[in-house]
Amino acid sequence: MSSSPLPNSPGSPGSPTPSGLSRAEAWRAPLESVLLPIGALLTALFIFGIFCAIAGANPFAVYASIYKAAFGGWSAWQNTLIRAAPLMLTALCTALPARLGLVIIGNEGALVMGGLGAMLVGLGLGTTLPPFAVQLAMGAAGMAAGGLWIMLAGALRHYRGVNETISSLLLNYIAIAFLNHLVEGPLRDSSFITKPSSAELNPANWLGTIPGTRIHFGLFYGLVVCVIAYILIQRTTFGFAARTTGGNIRAAKLAGLPVGKLTLAVCFLGGSAAGLAGMVEIAAVQKRINESLVSNYGYAGILVAFVSRHNPLATVLVAILLGGILASGGILQRSHNLPDATVLVFQGIVFLCVLYSDSLYGKLPWFRADAVSKATL
Amino acid sequence: MSRMLENSLDPAPPRTSYQMAADASGVVSEPSKAPPQLEMVEMTKRFGAFTALDKVSLTLKPGTVHALLGENGAGKSTLVKCVMGFYQPTSGAVLIDGESRKIESPKDAHGCGLGMVYQHFTSVPAMTVAENLVLSRYENQQVINWKKEYAALEEFMARSPFKISLKAPVSQLAAGQKQKLEILKQLYLESKLLILDEPTSVLTPVEADEVLGLLRSEVVKGNLSILLITHKFREVQAFADEVTILRKGQLAGNGLVSDLSAEAMAAIMLGEVIKPSVVGSDSQLDYQLTETIDPDKTIDQTGHPLTLKKPVLAIKQIEAKGDNGVLAVRGVNLTVHAGEIVGIAGVSGNGQRELMEVLCGQREPLKGEVRVNDEVYTATREQMFRHQVYALPEEPLRNACMPNMSVAENMALRTFDRSPQALGGWWLNLKAMQRMAQGLVQAFSVKTPSVETPVSHLSGGNVQRTVLSRELSAETVSLLMAANPCFGLDFSAVDFIRGAITAARDRGVAVLLVSEDLDELLALSDRLLVMSEGKFVYESEMADVDLNLVGQRMAGH
């Protein structure tokens, strides 16, 4: 491609040089995408404070407790990071398809299917292979199961025009029902009587903890997958094609991009991230599969994806933040007499505030340069 | 060319004949107040350090049509937005009948009798004409008495210059009728001062002349004053009494239309005494020629009539449905050869858009086959590369751009997965992408703060140039498909694009040009077809075109 500088036509003197981007303009957009979510979080904190006050607790003491339980010391940090690990992965289930213009909220179902797939493989292989190979196979099975599950929503969307948000939401219920059916029937370990569950995963195949901590290796999986996802979306031709399709599907078709294949592939990748989260939960935390696998990480992942504006690197930070909030659930009950579910109220308020802040992009006067730049052109 | 048009389609008869036509058609003008005089005095509008409008004054005398001319970015839109209350002018005043009025919102403007008709439709497609008219009122009614409304609307429609069925859903109206509805809304709101922002850009020449002619007759009767924003000199000369010309935010000239020739107006508008046909055909085209001609790769068209006859695009029995599920393309056959421009004329909504979408891969055909270079073509990326197929679809922001992605990314849409922009076929070389974009920005004079700016921040003409640079900068192009490529652009852009298309043809590219602008087709095409109701109903070599017949075929006779 030619890049030889040629003189401008006489009809367009004074056209700004490509490097003539003012500093304010360059910083405005990134600043906006950082400050708006922070503003939303502060607003949510404020509303949550009112809620706490009505429930009879001192809001400032509650804030202090949340901070202490989430980030106040190494032990708190470990609790937070343990919860952040699956969140990073489930968030990608929403964040990746979002770059293609799809709103997928089947994270919980993909996590459950991933957990099931991983468990079946883990139980099936037992100790026939070295633990590392079994874990690898479990991870692959979890990713395949979760990926196919969300790909189903993508296929319904592409081939039949079914709304992917609704179908992926409904797929959650099917996945959970399927899990319950299996653990109450074919998979049930009758020697375990606390609740209907499968047999326990062989301890050799458990996902260990990072030495010197209580944090399991799932955190490592989450970090690596988020970085890979970021690179995939921002720096590869596949990511470019996906972003193009998300940016304008008509333009993507004009350029001959395989929109259908992209839809299926990106949905698969998103689902497989949530499936991997299921595998991590099974192999590192739950050890046997039962209803406890449905512990809200999927839904919280939707929140993480939206707060991070579907940027896989921002997902890591937001997952840690939300992991901290989730980790503080117990302390609210113990120290402030607030019900355990109070953190879910907080989570819900945060979600609403973030969705609202999403509608403010480009509307707040401090971030508006459009009027100027458009008129100059 | 416009001379040919006048002979055949008679678009600009003497003004009195409109008057007579209007009277004869039984349009009863209500005894109503004459429009007030609108004055804009020393209007200035600054955005930060940038002055978009610099002390511009304009007087719209009662009962006249006043044209506002200027290139894209000359300040026309800024001026009328200040008058309509979308912007507050930095300084200056708006006087209605000599009285200074503070206009802070479009509602205030409405109160002064001002109404604006936008370039793009603002009606609700799912609602009927009657519902849209009632909706356009500024009052907040809780209950609507439809019986009363219909009686009033029918009475209004009886004396209005255009007739549209009140019960028709807007989605079923053709572009021309939608534009008429936009104008009817303002008449319904009893606006006496109409501002029309390029009202004919979506209309065929025949429709445009009809709409402007009927509006002019209302003006002549003293019911209206019109401020007409336009790019088209022909419309200025045929329908306007006075003209004000802006250039780079400043008043470049004004006067009576009868005193100014088209050449004079062009010279004032462009700030240089050059004929419009020369503008833009300088360095950019040199770039085209010097950078893209490779004798080994392009078809040698000098003295080889046989190579000219090489069919590139062949369409066989294509059928396709429109968005509404009705068959829009009804079995068309067409062959486009290397080195020729085949123009497809037709009133909008006769299947041209759907045909173009099929060819561009944006719509699945029901039946039929497309072949390029004698191979089946299904518009996959691989086929586009192999056969070097490029397209300039209409409405580039909707059809050809990712609005929120950067100029560089938009320019890379065709090449991002090829070396040097992709390493190993999968790793993006962002530097190479940026370098190419900077080269194209220079070569095609795209005005953008940087190549990292989202393309939606650019003005319409520059969005079009962005697409053009992407689609026309390939080393070899064998097939180019363009639909309304000059829609809504200023003169130098139009000239540049037309120059680029003919230059491509001269290099041996097969060009399919779908346009609603008959002038454009007559100027560029080697062969002309007319599409009506999903079929080709006329075909002729350009030398033998019978314009009367073309007009009749376009009208469906």
JSON list of C-alpha atoms in Angstrom, two decimals, chain B residues 180-369:
[
{"chain": "B", "resi": 180, "resn": "LYS", "atom": "CA", "xyz": [-43.28, 15.11, 0.83]},
{"chain": "B", "resi": 181, "resn": "LEU", "atom": "CA", "xyz": [-44.61, 14.01, 4.19]},
{"chain": "B", "resi": 182, "resn": "GLU", "atom": "CA", "xyz": [-41.74, 15.79, 5.92]},
{"chain": "B", "resi": 183, "resn": "ILE", "atom": "CA", "xyz": [-42.70, 18.97, 4.11]},
{"chain": "B", "resi": 184, "resn": "LEU", "atom": "CA", "xyz": [-46.40, 18.40, 4.77]},
{"chain": "B", "resi": 185, "resn": "LYS", "atom": "CA", "xyz": [-45.64, 18.19, 8.48]},
{"chain": "B", "resi": 186, "resn": "GLN", "atom": "CA", "xyz": [-44.27, 21.71, 8.42]},
{"chain": "B", "resi": 187, "resn": "LEU", "atom": "CA", "xyz": [-47.23, 22.98, 6.42]},
{"chain": "B", "resi": 188, "resn": "TYR", "atom": "CA", "xyz": [-49.52, 21.21, 8.89]},
{"chain": "B", "resi": 189, "resn": "LEU", "atom": "CA", "xyz": [-47.75, 22.98, 11.72]},
{"chain": "B", "resi": 190, "resn": "GLU", "atom": "CA", "xyz": [-48.48, 26.17, 9.78]},
{"chain": "B", "resi": 191, "resn": "SER", "atom": "CA", "xyz": [-44.83, 27.10, 9.49]},
{"chain": "B", "resi": 192, "resn": "LYS", "atom": "CA", "xyz": [-44.54, 30.10, 7.26]},
{"chain": "B", "resi": 193, "resn": "LEU", "atom": "CA", "xyz": [-40.78, 30.03, 6.94]},
{"chain": "B", "resi": 194, "resn": "LEU", "atom": "CA", "xyz": [-39.51, 26.69, 5.73]},
{"chain": "B", "resi": 195, "resn": "ILE", "atom": "CA", "xyz": [-35.87, 25.73, 5.94]},
{"chain": "B", "resi": 196, "resn": "LEU", "atom": "CA", "xyz": [-35.20, 22.79, 3.63]},
{"chain": "B", "resi": 197, "resn": "ASP", "atom": "CA", "xyz": [-31.91, 20.99, 4.18]},
{"chain": "B", "resi": 198, "resn": "GLU", "atom": "CA", "xyz": [-31.01, 19.36, 0.88]},
{"chain": "B", "resi": 199, "resn": "PRO", "atom": "CA", "xyz": [-34.58, 18.16, 0.44]},
{"chain": "B", "resi": 200, "resn": "THR", "atom": "CA", "xyz": [-33.95, 16.57, -2.94]},
{"chain": "B", "resi": 201, "resn": "SER", "atom": "CA", "xyz": [-30.94, 14.47, -2.09]},
{"chain": "B", "resi": 202, "resn": "VAL", "atom": "CA", "xyz": [-33.08, 11.36, -1.71]},
{"chain": "B", "resi": 203, "resn": "LEU", "atom": "CA", "xyz": [-35.32, 12.10, -4.68]},
{"chain": "B", "resi": 204, "resn": "THR", "atom": "CA", "xyz": [-35.10, 11.37, -8.35]},
{"chain": "B", "resi": 205, "resn": "PRO", "atom": "CA", "xyz": [-34.77, 14.40, -10.58]},
{"chain": "B", "resi": 206, "resn": "VAL", "atom": "CA", "xyz": [-38.40, 14.08, -11.58]},
{"chain": "B", "resi": 207, "resn": "GLU", "atom": "CA", "xyz": [-39.57, 13.83, -7.99]},
{"chain": "B", "resi": 208, "resn": "ALA", "atom": "CA", "xyz": [-37.29, 16.67, -6.99]},
{"chain": "B", "resi": 209, "resn": "ASP", "atom": "CA", "xyz": [-38.67, 18.96, -9.65]},
{"chain": "B", "resi": 210, "resn": "GLU", "atom": "CA", "xyz": [-42.21, 18.06, -8.72]},
{"chain": "B", "resi": 211, "resn": "VAL", "atom": "CA", "xyz": [-41.68, 18.73, -5.02]},
{"chain": "B", "resi": 212, "resn": "LEU", "atom": "CA", "xyz": [-39.76, 21.96, -5.53]},
{"chain": "B", "resi": 213, "resn": "GLY", "atom": "CA", "xyz": [-42.17, 23.08, -8.23]},
{"chain": "B", "resi": 214, "resn": "LEU", "atom": "CA", "xyz": [-45.19, 22.63, -6.01]},
{"chain": "B", "resi": 215, "resn": "LEU", "atom": "CA", "xyz": [-43.44, 24.36, -3.11]},
{"chain": "B", "resi": 216, "resn": "ARG", "atom": "CA", "xyz": [-42.48, 27.21, -5.41]},
{"chain": "B", "resi": 217, "resn": "SER", "atom": "CA", "xyz": [-46.11, 27.65, -6.41]},
{"chain": "B", "resi": 218, "resn": "GLU", "atom": "CA", "xyz": [-46.99, 28.05, -2.72]},
{"chain": "B", "resi": 219, "resn": "VAL", "atom": "CA", "xyz": [-44.27, 30.66, -2.41]},
{"chain": "B", "resi": 220, "resn": "VAL", "atom": "CA", "xyz": [-45.48, 32.52, -5.47]},
{"chain": "B", "resi": 221, "resn": "LYS", "atom": "CA", "xyz": [-48.95, 32.62, -3.94]},
{"chain": "B", "resi": 222, "resn": "GLY", "atom": "CA", "xyz": [-47.41, 34.30, -0.91]},
{"chain": "B", "resi": 223, "resn": "ASN", "atom": "CA", "xyz": [-48.14, 31.49, 1.53]},
{"chain": "B", "resi": 224, "resn": "LEU", "atom": "CA", "xyz": [-44.56, 30.62, 2.31]},
{"chain": "B", "resi": 225, "resn": "SER", "atom": "CA", "xyz": [-40.95, 31.70, 2.28]},
{"chain": "B", "resi": 226, "resn": "ILE", "atom": "CA", "xyz": [-38.30, 29.08, 1.75]},
{"chain": "B", "resi": 227, "resn": "LEU", "atom": "CA", "xyz": [-34.65, 28.88, 2.67]},
{"chain": "B", "resi": 228, "resn": "LEU", "atom": "CA", "xyz": [-33.27, 26.11, 0.49]},
{"chain": "B", "resi": 229, "resn": "ILE", "atom": "CA", "xyz": [-29.98, 24.50, 1.42]},
{"chain": "B", "resi": 230, "resn": "THR", "atom": "CA", "xyz": [-28.61, 22.69, -1.58]},
{"chain": "B", "resi": 231, "resn": "HIS", "atom": "CA", "xyz": [-25.59, 21.52, -3.50]},
{"chain": "B", "resi": 232, "resn": "LYS", "atom": "CA", "xyz": [-27.32, 21.57, -6.85]},
{"chain": "B", "resi": 233, "resn": "PHE", "atom": "CA", "xyz": [-26.92, 24.66, -9.02]},
{"chain": "B", "resi": 234, "resn": "ARG", "atom": "CA", "xyz": [-29.68, 23.46, -11.28]},
{"chain": "B", "resi": 235, "resn": "GLU", "atom": "CA", "xyz": [-32.17, 23.68, -8.43]},
{"chain": "B", "resi": 236, "resn": "VAL", "atom": "CA", "xyz": [-30.92, 27.10, -7.45]},
{"chain": "B", "resi": 237, "resn": "GLN", "atom": "CA", "xyz": [-31.35, 28.38, -10.98]},
{"chain": "B", "resi": 238, "resn": "ALA", "atom": "CA", "xyz": [-34.71, 26.76, -11.53]},
{"chain": "B", "resi": 239, "resn": "PHE", "atom": "CA", "xyz": [-36.39, 27.50, -8.22]},
{"chain": "B", "resi": 240, "resn": "ALA", "atom": "CA", "xyz": [-34.66, 30.23, -6.22]},
{"chain": "B", "resi": 241, "resn": "ASP", "atom": "CA", "xyz": [-35.02, 34.00, -6.38]},
{"chain": "B", "resi": 242, "resn": "GLU", "atom": "CA", "xyz": [-31.99, 34.92, -4.32]},
{"chain": "B", "resi": 243, "resn": "VAL", "atom": "CA", "xyz": [-28.90, 33.12, -3.27]},
{"chain": "B", "resi": 244, "resn": "THR", "atom": "CA", "xyz": [-26.46, 33.42, -0.39]},
{"chain": "B", "resi": 245, "resn": "ILE", "atom": "CA", "xyz": [-23.15, 31.62, -0.71]},
{"chain": "B", "resi": 246, "resn": "LEU", "atom": "CA", "xyz": [-21.03, 30.63, 2.28]},
{"chain": "B", "resi": 247, "resn": "ARG", "atom": "CA", "xyz": [-17.43, 29.61, 2.25]},
{"chain": "B", "resi": 248, "resn": "LYS", "atom": "CA", "xyz": [-15.46, 28.46, 5.27]},
{"chain": "B", "resi": 249, "resn": "GLY", "atom": "CA", "xyz": [-17.94, 29.99, 7.68]},
{"chain": "B", "resi": 250, "resn": "GLN", "atom": "CA", "xyz": [-17.98, 33.36, 5.98]},
{"chain": "B", "resi": 251, "resn": "LEU", "atom": "CA", "xyz": [-20.32, 35.11, 3.67]},
{"chain": "B", "resi": 252, "resn": "ALA", "atom": "CA", "xyz": [-18.76, 34.62, 0.25]},
{"chain": "B", "resi": 253, "resn": "GLY", "atom": "CA", "xyz": [-21.44, 36.34, -1.78]},
{"chain": "B", "resi": 254, "resn": "ASN", "atom": "CA", "xyz": [-25.14, 36.89, -2.31]},
{"chain": "B", "resi": 255, "resn": "GLY", "atom": "CA", "xyz": [-27.45, 38.29, -4.91]},
{"chain": "B", "resi": 256, "resn": "LEU", "atom": "CA", "xyz": [-30.28, 37.62, -7.30]},
{"chain": "B", "resi": 257, "resn": "VAL", "atom": "CA", "xyz": [-30.12, 34.25, -9.00]},
{"chain": "B", "resi": 258, "resn": "SER", "atom": "CA", "xyz": [-30.95, 35.88, -12.30]},
{"chain": "B", "resi": 259, "resn": "ASP", "atom": "CA", "xyz": [-27.70, 37.88, -12.08]},
{"chain": "B", "resi": 260, "resn": "LEU", "atom": "CA", "xyz": [-25.46, 34.88, -11.52]},
{"chain": "B", "resi": 261, "resn": "SER", "atom": "CA", "xyz": [-24.37, 32.12, -13.83]},
{"chain": "B", "resi": 262, "resn": "ALA", "atom": "CA", "xyz": [-23.66, 28.65, -12.52]},
{"chain": "B", "resi": 263, "resn": "GLU", "atom": "CA", "xyz": [-19.97, 29.22, -13.21]},
{"chain": "B", "resi": 264, "resn": "ALA", "atom": "CA", "xyz": [-20.02, 32.42, -11.18]},
{"chain": "B", "resi": 265, "resn": "MET", "atom": "CA", "xyz": [-21.72, 30.71, -8.25]},
{"chain": "B", "resi": 266, "resn": "ALA", "atom": "CA", "xyz": [-19.25, 27.85, -8.36]},
{"chain": "B", "resi": 267, "resn": "ALA", "atom": "CA", "xyz": [-16.36, 30.27, -8.40]},
{"chain": "B", "resi": 268, "resn": "ILE", "atom": "CA", "xyz": [-17.69, 32.14, -5.36]},
{"chain": "B", "resi": 269, "resn": "MET", "atom": "CA", "xyz": [-18.42, 28.92, -3.52]},
{"chain": "B", "resi": 270, "resn": "LEU", "atom": "CA", "xyz": [-15.06, 27.37, -4.16]},
{"chain": "B", "resi": 271, "resn": "GLY", "atom": "CA", "xyz": [-13.17, 30.61, -3.82]},
{"chain": "B", "resi": 272, "resn": "GLU", "atom": "CA", "xyz": [-11.36, 30.04, -7.05]},
{"chain": "B", "resi": 273, "resn": "VAL", "atom": "CA", "xyz": [-12.25, 30.83, -10.58]},
{"chain": "B", "resi": 274, "resn": "ILE", "atom": "CA", "xyz": [-12.29, 27.33, -11.96]},
{"chain": "B", "resi": 275, "resn": "LYS", "atom": "CA", "xyz": [-14.94, 25.29, -13.59]},
{"chain": "B", "resi": 276, "resn": "PRO", "atom": "CA", "xyz": [-16.48, 22.68, -11.30]},
{"chain": "B", "resi": 277, "resn": "SER", "atom": "CA", "xyz": [-15.39, 19.95, -13.66]},
{"chain": "B", "resi": 278, "resn": "VAL", "atom": "CA", "xyz": [-11.75, 20.66, -12.95]},
{"chain": "B", "resi": 279, "resn": "VAL", "atom": "CA", "xyz": [-11.98, 20.83, -9.19]},
{"chain": "B", "resi": 280, "resn": "GLY", "atom": "CA", "xyz": [-10.61, 17.85, -7.37]},
{"chain": "B", "resi": 281, "resn": "SER", "atom": "CA", "xyz": [-9.11, 16.24, -10.41]},
{"chain": "B", "resi": 282, "resn": "ASP", "atom": "CA", "xyz": [-5.60, 17.20, -9.47]},
{"chain": "B", "resi": 283, "resn": "SER", "atom": "CA", "xyz": [-3.26, 15.50, -7.09]},
{"chain": "B", "resi": 284, "resn": "GLN", "atom": "CA", "xyz": [-5.78, 12.89, -5.99]},
{"chain": "B", "resi": 285, "resn": "LEU", "atom": "CA", "xyz": [-6.29, 11.63, -9.47]},
{"chain": "B", "resi": 286, "resn": "ASP", "atom": "CA", "xyz": [-2.61, 11.79, -10.15]},
{"chain": "B", "resi": 287, "resn": "TYR", "atom": "CA", "xyz": [-2.31, 9.54, -7.17]},
{"chain": "B", "resi": 288, "resn": "GLN", "atom": "CA", "xyz": [-4.80, 7.20, -8.76]},
{"chain": "B", "resi": 289, "resn": "LEU", "atom": "CA", "xyz": [-2.93, 7.11, -11.97]},
{"chain": "B", "resi": 290, "resn": "THR", "atom": "CA", "xyz": [0.60, 7.03, -10.71]},
{"chain": "B", "resi": 291, "resn": "GLU", "atom": "CA", "xyz": [0.06, 4.73, -7.82]},
{"chain": "B", "resi": 292, "resn": "THR", "atom": "CA", "xyz": [-2.38, 2.22, -9.10]},
{"chain": "B", "resi": 293, "resn": "ILE", "atom": "CA", "xyz": [-1.70, 1.64, -12.73]},
{"chain": "B", "resi": 294, "resn": "ASP", "atom": "CA", "xyz": [0.44, -1.35, -13.29]},
{"chain": "B", "resi": 295, "resn": "PRO", "atom": "CA", "xyz": [0.45, -2.23, -16.95]},
{"chain": "B", "resi": 296, "resn": "ASP", "atom": "CA", "xyz": [1.11, -5.87, -16.20]},
{"chain": "B", "resi": 297, "resn": "LYS", "atom": "CA", "xyz": [-1.83, -6.20, -13.95]},
{"chain": "B", "resi": 298, "resn": "THR", "atom": "CA", "xyz": [-4.54, -4.08, -15.49]},
{"chain": "B", "resi": 299, "resn": "ILE", "atom": "CA", "xyz": [-6.24, -4.95, -18.67]},
{"chain": "B", "resi": 300, "resn": "ASP", "atom": "CA", "xyz": [-4.75, -3.28, -21.66]},
{"chain": "B", "resi": 301, "resn": "GLN", "atom": "CA", "xyz": [-7.65, -1.49, -23.24]},
{"chain": "B", "resi": 302, "resn": "THR", "atom": "CA", "xyz": [-5.80, 0.44, -25.95]},
{"chain": "B", "resi": 303, "resn": "GLY", "atom": "CA", "xyz": [-6.75, -0.86, -29.32]},
{"chain": "B", "resi": 304, "resn": "HIS", "atom": "CA", "xyz": [-8.01, -4.20, -28.11]},
{"chain": "B", "resi": 305, "resn": "PRO", "atom": "CA", "xyz": [-11.74, -4.15, -28.52]},
{"chain": "B", "resi": 306, "resn": "LEU", "atom": "CA", "xyz": [-11.86, -7.86, -27.76]},
{"chain": "B", "resi": 307, "resn": "THR", "atom": "CA", "xyz": [-10.48, -7.45, -24.27]},
{"chain": "B", "resi": 308, "resn": "LEU", "atom": "CA", "xyz": [-13.05, -4.76, -23.66]},
{"chain": "B", "resi": 309, "resn": "LYS", "atom": "CA", "xyz": [-15.74, -7.25, -24.35]},
{"chain": "B", "resi": 310, "resn": "LYS", "atom": "CA", "xyz": [-14.56, -9.56, -21.61]},
{"chain": "B", "resi": 311, "resn": "PRO", "atom": "CA", "xyz": [-17.54, -10.12, -19.33]},
{"chain": "B", "resi": 312, "resn": "VAL", "atom": "CA", "xyz": [-16.63, -9.61, -15.69]},
{"chain": "B", "resi": 313, "resn": "LEU", "atom": "CA", "xyz": [-19.94, -9.61, -13.89]},
{"chain": "B", "resi": 314, "resn": "ALA", "atom": "CA", "xyz": [-22.80, -11.78, -15.04]},
{"chain": "B", "resi": 315, "resn": "ILE", "atom": "CA", "xyz": [-26.11, -11.86, -13.19]},
{"chain": "B", "resi": 316, "resn": "LYS", "atom": "CA", "xyz": [-28.53, -14.61, -14.10]},
{"chain": "B", "resi": 317, "resn": "GLN", "atom": "CA", "xyz": [-32.17, -14.67, -13.10]},
{"chain": "B", "resi": 318, "resn": "ILE", "atom": "CA", "xyz": [-31.60, -13.11, -9.69]},
{"chain": "B", "resi": 319, "resn": "GLU", "atom": "CA", "xyz": [-34.63, -12.89, -7.44]},
{"chain": "B", "resi": 320, "resn": "ALA", "atom": "CA", "xyz": [-34.56, -11.39, -3.96]},
{"chain": "B", "resi": 321, "resn": "LYS", "atom": "CA", "xyz": [-37.01, -10.31, -1.32]},
{"chain": "B", "resi": 322, "resn": "GLY", "atom": "CA", "xyz": [-37.05, -6.88, 0.27]},
{"chain": "B", "resi": 323, "resn": "ASP", "atom": "CA", "xyz": [-37.07, -6.24, 4.01]},
{"chain": "B", "resi": 324, "resn": "ASN", "atom": "CA", "xyz": [-40.84, -6.38, 4.01]},
{"chain": "B", "resi": 325, "resn": "GLY", "atom": "CA", "xyz": [-40.82, -9.92, 2.59]},
{"chain": "B", "resi": 326, "resn": "VAL", "atom": "CA", "xyz": [-42.18, -8.86, -0.79]},
{"chain": "B", "resi": 327, "resn": "LEU", "atom": "CA", "xyz": [-40.29, -9.89, -3.91]},
{"chain": "B", "resi": 328, "resn": "ALA", "atom": "CA", "xyz": [-38.19, -6.83, -4.75]},
{"chain": "B", "resi": 329, "resn": "VAL", "atom": "CA", "xyz": [-35.88, -8.16, -7.48]},
{"chain": "B", "resi": 330, "resn": "ARG", "atom": "CA", "xyz": [-37.82, -10.22, -9.98]},
{"chain": "B", "resi": 331, "resn": "GLY", "atom": "CA", "xyz": [-35.46, -12.23, -12.08]},
{"chain": "B", "resi": 332, "resn": "VAL", "atom": "CA", "xyz": [-32.91, -9.88, -13.63]},
{"chain": "B", "resi": 333, "resn": "ASN", "atom": "CA", "xyz": [-30.14, -10.66, -16.08]},
{"chain": "B", "resi": 334, "resn": "LEU", "atom": "CA", "xyz": [-27.16, -8.42, -16.65]},
{"chain": "B", "resi": 335, "resn": "THR", "atom": "CA", "xyz": [-23.62, -8.59, -17.91]},
{"chain": "B", "resi": 336, "resn": "VAL", "atom": "CA", "xyz": [-20.99, -5.97, -17.18]},
{"chain": "B", "resi": 337, "resn": "HIS", "atom": "CA", "xyz": [-17.84, -6.07, -19.30]},
{"chain": "B", "resi": 338, "resn": "ALA", "atom": "CA", "xyz": [-14.35, -4.94, -18.49]},
{"chain": "B", "resi": 339, "resn": "GLY", "atom": "CA", "xyz": [-13.85, -1.26, -19.26]},
{"chain": "B", "resi": 340, "resn": "GLU", "atom": "CA", "xyz": [-17.45, -0.18, -19.27]},
{"chain": "B", "resi": 341, "resn": "ILE", "atom": "CA", "xyz": [-19.74, 1.61, -16.86]},
{"chain": "B", "resi": 342, "resn": "VAL", "atom": "CA", "xyz": [-23.21, 0.17, -16.79]},
{"chain": "B", "resi": 343, "resn": "GLY", "atom": "CA", "xyz": [-25.65, 2.55, -15.18]},
{"chain": "B", "resi": 344, "resn": "ILE", "atom": "CA", "xyz": [-28.89, 1.46, -13.57]},
{"chain": "B", "resi": 345, "resn": "ALA", "atom": "CA", "xyz": [-31.49, 4.18, -13.33]},
{"chain": "B", "resi": 346, "resn": "GLY", "atom": "CA", "xyz": [-34.80, 4.02, -11.62]},
{"chain": "B", "resi": 347, "resn": "VAL", "atom": "CA", "xyz": [-37.05, 5.61, -9.06]},
{"chain": "B", "resi": 348, "resn": "SER", "atom": "CA", "xyz": [-35.93, 4.62, -5.59]},
{"chain": "B", "resi": 349, "resn": "GLY", "atom": "CA", "xyz": [-37.67, 1.56, -4.19]},
{"chain": "B", "resi": 350, "resn": "ASN", "atom": "CA", "xyz": [-37.80, -0.43, -7.40]},
{"chain": "B", "resi": 351, "resn": "GLY", "atom": "CA", "xyz": [-35.40, -3.14, -6.32]},
{"chain": "B", "resi": 352, "resn": "GLN", "atom": "CA", "xyz": [-32.08, -1.42, -7.02]},
{"chain": "B", "resi": 353, "resn": "ARG", "atom": "CA", "xyz": [-31.12, -1.40, -3.36]},
{"chain": "B", "resi": 354, "resn": "GLU", "atom": "CA", "xyz": [-31.91, -5.08, -2.91]},
{"chain": "B", "resi": 355, "resn": "LEU", "atom": "CA", "xyz": [-30.03, -6.01, -6.08]},
{"chain": "B", "resi": 356, "resn": "MET", "atom": "CA", "xyz": [-27.01, -4.08, -4.87]},
{"chain": "B", "resi": 357, "resn": "GLU", "atom": "CA", "xyz": [-27.22, -5.79, -1.49]},
{"chain": "B", "resi": 358, "resn": "VAL", "atom": "CA", "xyz": [-27.26, -9.20, -3.14]},
{"chain": "B", "resi": 359, "resn": "LEU", "atom": "CA", "xyz": [-24.17, -8.31, -5.17]},
{"chain": "B", "resi": 360, "resn": "CYS", "atom": "CA", "xyz": [-22.40, -6.95, -2.08]},
{"chain": "B", "resi": 361, "resn": "GLY", "atom": "CA", "xyz": [-23.13, -10.01, 0.02]},
{"chain": "B", "resi": 362, "resn": "GLN", "atom": "CA", "xyz": [-25.54, -8.20, 2.31]},
{"chain": "B", "resi": 363, "resn": "ARG", "atom": "CA", "xyz": [-28.64, -10.07, 1.19]},
{"chain": "B", "resi": 364, "resn": "GLU", "atom": "CA", "xyz": [-29.28, -13.70, 0.27]},
{"chain": "B", "resi": 365, "resn": "PRO", "atom": "CA", "xyz": [-30.85, -14.09, -3.16]},
{"chain": "B", "resi": 366, "resn": "LEU", "atom": "CA", "xyz": [-33.88, -16.37, -3.44]},
{"chain": "B", "resi": 367, "resn": "LYS", "atom": "CA", "xyz": [-32.95, -17.66, -6.86]},
{"chain": "B", "resi": 368, "resn": "GLY", "atom": "CA", "xyz": [-30.42, -17.11, -9.55]},
{"chain": "B", "resi": 369, "resn": "GLU", "atom": "CA", "xyz": [-26.70, -16.94, -9.85]}
]
